[in-house]
CSV table of C-alpha atoms and ligand atoms in Angstrom, one decimal:
chain,number,residue,atom,x,y,z
A,9,UNK,CA,45.9,114.2,32.7
A,10,UNK,CA,46.1,111.0,30.6
A,11,UNK,CA,47.7,107.7,31.7
A,12,UNK,CA,49.0,104.7,29.9
A,13,UNK,CA,48.4,101.4,31.7
A,14,UNK,CA,49.9,98.0,31.2
A,15,UNK,CA,50.4,94.7,33.0
A,16,UNK,CA,51.1,91.1,32.7
A,17,UNK,CA,49.1,88.2,34.2
A,18,UNK,CA,50.9,88.8,37.6
A,19,UNK,CA,49.8,92.4,37.8
A,20,UNK,CA,46.3,92.3,36.2
A,21,UNK,CA,44.6,92.4,39.7
A,22,UNK,CA,46.4,95.7,40.5
A,23,UNK,CA,45.7,97.2,37.1
A,24,UNK,CA,42.0,96.4,37.4
A,25,UNK,CA,41.8,98.1,40.8
A,26,UNK,CA,43.6,101.1,39.5
A,27,UNK,CA,41.2,101.3,36.5
A,28,UNK,CA,38.3,101.4,39.0
A,29,UNK,CA,40.0,104.3,40.8
A,30,UNK,CA,40.7,106.2,37.6
A,31,UNK,CA,37.1,105.7,36.5
A,32,UNK,CA,35.8,107.0,39.8
A,33,UNK,CA,38.1,110.1,39.6
A,34,UNK,CA,37.4,110.7,35.9
A,35,UNK,CA,41.0,110.4,35.0
A,36,UNK,CA,41.6,109.5,31.3
A,37,UNK,CA,43.7,106.4,30.4
A,38,UNK,CA,44.5,104.0,27.6
A,39,UNK,CA,44.9,100.3,28.6
A,40,UNK,CA,47.7,98.6,26.6
A,41,UNK,CA,46.9,95.1,28.0
A,42,UNK,CA,47.2,92.4,28.9
A,43,UNK,CA,43.5,91.6,29.4
A,44,UNK,CA,43.4,88.2,31.0
A,45,UNK,CA,45.3,86.0,33.5
A,46,UNK,CA,46.7,83.9,30.7
A,47,UNK,CA,50.5,83.8,31.0
A,48,UNK,CA,52.2,86.5,28.9
A,49,UNK,CA,55.6,88.2,28.5
A,50,UNK,CA,55.9,91.4,30.5
A,51,UNK,CA,58.4,93.2,28.2
A,52,UNK,CA,55.7,93.5,25.5
A,53,UNK,CA,53.4,95.5,27.7
A,54,UNK,CA,56.2,97.5,29.4
A,55,UNK,CA,57.6,98.5,26.0
A,56,UNK,CA,54.2,99.6,24.7
A,57,UNK,CA,53.6,101.8,27.7
A,58,UNK,CA,57.1,103.1,27.9
A,59,UNK,CA,57.1,104.2,24.3
A,60,UNK,CA,53.7,105.9,24.6
A,61,UNK,CA,55.0,107.9,27.6
A,62,UNK,CA,58.4,108.7,26.0
A,63,UNK,CA,56.6,110.0,22.9
A,64,UNK,CA,54.7,112.4,25.2
A,65,UNK,CA,51.3,111.0,24.3
A,66,UNK,CA,50.6,110.4,28.0
A,67,UNK,CA,51.5,112.2,31.2
A,68,UNK,CA,52.4,109.1,33.1
A,69,UNK,CA,52.4,105.3,32.8
A,70,UNK,CA,51.5,102.7,35.3
A,71,UNK,CA,52.8,99.1,34.9
A,72,UNK,CA,52.1,96.1,37.0
A,73,UNK,CA,53.6,92.6,37.0
A,74,UNK,CA,54.2,90.0,39.7
A,75,UNK,CA,57.0,92.0,41.4
A,76,UNK,CA,56.9,95.3,39.5
A,77,UNK,CA,60.6,94.6,38.7
A,78,UNK,CA,60.4,93.0,35.3
A,79,UNK,CA,58.2,95.8,33.9
A,80,UNK,CA,60.5,98.5,35.4
A,81,UNK,CA,63.6,96.9,33.9
A,82,UNK,CA,62.0,96.8,30.4
A,83,UNK,CA,60.5,100.3,30.7
A,84,UNK,CA,63.8,101.8,31.8
A,85,UNK,CA,65.5,100.7,28.6
A,86,UNK,CA,63.4,103.2,26.7
A,87,UNK,CA,65.0,106.6,26.4
A,88,UNK,CA,63.4,109.3,28.5
A,89,UNK,CA,61.7,106.8,30.9
A,90,UNK,CA,62.2,107.0,34.6
A,91,UNK,CA,60.2,104.0,35.9
A,92,UNK,CA,60.2,103.3,39.6
A,93,UNK,CA,59.1,100.1,41.5
A,94,UNK,CA,57.1,101.3,44.5
A,95,UNK,CA,56.0,99.2,47.5
A,96,UNK,CA,55.3,101.9,50.2
A,97,UNK,CA,53.8,105.4,50.4
A,98,UNK,CA,57.1,107.1,51.0
A,99,UNK,CA,58.5,105.7,47.8
A,100,UNK,CA,55.4,106.7,45.8
A,101,UNK,CA,55.9,110.3,47.0
A,102,UNK,CA,59.7,110.6,46.8
A,103,UNK,CA,60.0,109.1,43.4
A,104,UNK,CA,57.9,111.9,42.1
A,105,UNK,CA,59.5,114.7,44.2
A,106,UNK,CA,63.1,113.7,43.7
A,107,UNK,CA,63.3,111.5,40.6
A,108,UNK,CA,60.5,113.0,38.5
A,109,UNK,CA,59.5,109.4,37.8
A,110,UNK,CA,57.2,109.1,34.8
A,111,UNK,CA,56.1,105.4,35.2
A,112,UNK,CA,54.9,103.8,38.4
A,113,UNK,CA,55.6,100.1,38.7
A,114,UNK,CA,54.0,97.8,41.2
A,115,UNK,CA,53.9,94.1,41.9
A,116,UNK,CA,50.6,92.1,42.2
A,117,UNK,CA,52.4,89.4,44.3
A,118,UNK,CA,54.0,92.1,46.6
A,119,UNK,CA,51.2,94.5,47.5
A,120,UNK,CA,47.4,94.4,47.5
A,121,UNK,CA,44.9,96.3,45.5
A,122,UNK,CA,44.2,98.9,48.2
A,123,UNK,CA,47.9,99.7,48.5
A,124,UNK,CA,48.2,100.0,44.7
A,125,UNK,CA,45.4,102.5,44.6
A,126,UNK,CA,46.9,104.5,47.5
A,127,UNK,CA,50.3,104.6,45.9
A,128,UNK,CA,48.8,105.6,42.5
A,129,UNK,CA,46.9,108.4,44.2
A,130,UNK,CA,50.1,109.7,45.9
A,131,UNK,CA,52.1,109.4,42.7
A,132,UNK,CA,49.6,111.3,40.6
A,133,UNK,CA,49.2,114.0,43.2
A,134,UNK,CA,52.9,114.7,44.0
A,135,UNK,CA,54.8,117.2,41.9
A,136,UNK,CA,58.5,117.1,41.0
A,137,UNK,CA,60.6,119.4,43.2
A,138,UNK,CA,61.7,121.4,40.2
A,139,UNK,CA,62.5,124.4,42.3
A,140,UNK,CA,65.3,122.5,44.0
A,141,UNK,CA,68.4,122.7,41.9
A,142,UNK,CA,70.0,119.4,43.2
A,143,UNK,CA,67.0,117.4,41.9
A,144,UNK,CA,66.8,119.0,38.5
A,145,UNK,CA,70.6,118.5,38.2
A,146,UNK,CA,70.4,114.8,39.1
A,147,UNK,CA,67.4,114.1,36.8
A,148,UNK,CA,69.4,115.9,34.0
A,149,UNK,CA,72.2,113.4,34.7
A,150,UNK,CA,69.8,110.5,34.0
A,151,UNK,CA,69.0,112.1,30.7
A,152,UNK,CA,72.7,112.5,30.0
A,153,UNK,CA,73.2,108.8,30.6
A,154,UNK,CA,70.4,108.1,28.1
A,155,UNK,CA,72.0,110.4,25.6
A,156,UNK,CA,75.5,109.0,26.1
A,157,UNK,CA,76.8,112.4,27.2
A,158,UNK,CA,77.2,111.7,30.9
A,159,UNK,CA,80.6,112.2,32.5
A,160,UNK,CA,81.6,111.5,36.1
A,161,UNK,CA,84.4,114.0,35.9
B,29,LIG,C1,55.5,86.2,35.8
B,29,LIG,O1,55.5,85.0,36.4
B,29,LIG,C2,56.5,87.1,36.6
B,29,LIG,O2,57.8,86.7,36.4
B,29,LIG,C3,56.4,88.6,36.2
B,29,LIG,O3,55.1,89.0,36.5
B,29,LIG,C4,57.2,89.6,36.9
B,29,LIG,O4,57.2,89.4,38.3
B,29,LIG,C5,58.6,89.7,36.4
B,29,LIG,O5,59.4,90.5,36.9
């Protein structure tokens, strides 16, 4: 498994804690920045990670900003990305099982490092419920929205 990581200054504390976890588990990753607490613009890092994941160069992405919201908004504008803001264990599990999320977003001003590592562990170890037709159907609808072929009829 290989992960793409990114953050802004508001999420660098969480990203660094996640890096420690990944090192301990021997999980491969590339870090797309930022690399300090100097104020930066979150769309830059979200776009880099989202493109890397959409190009299938990575299995998943993890993005952290102050709330997790800004990076998720930016990432979800990239075709093929299903980025989810997570702030509890249930969400970390269900966004993999039901939404087949490919980017986990978290907020450094919302949760602490321990929670971020826990949610990362759950996210990475939960499969998509691909054997349940309703979930594959709904995720396909998300792809259809991306492709401009979705119809509510
Ligand atoms: C930066 O101050 C903050 O706006 C950013 O980290 C993020 O929370 C945006 O959604």
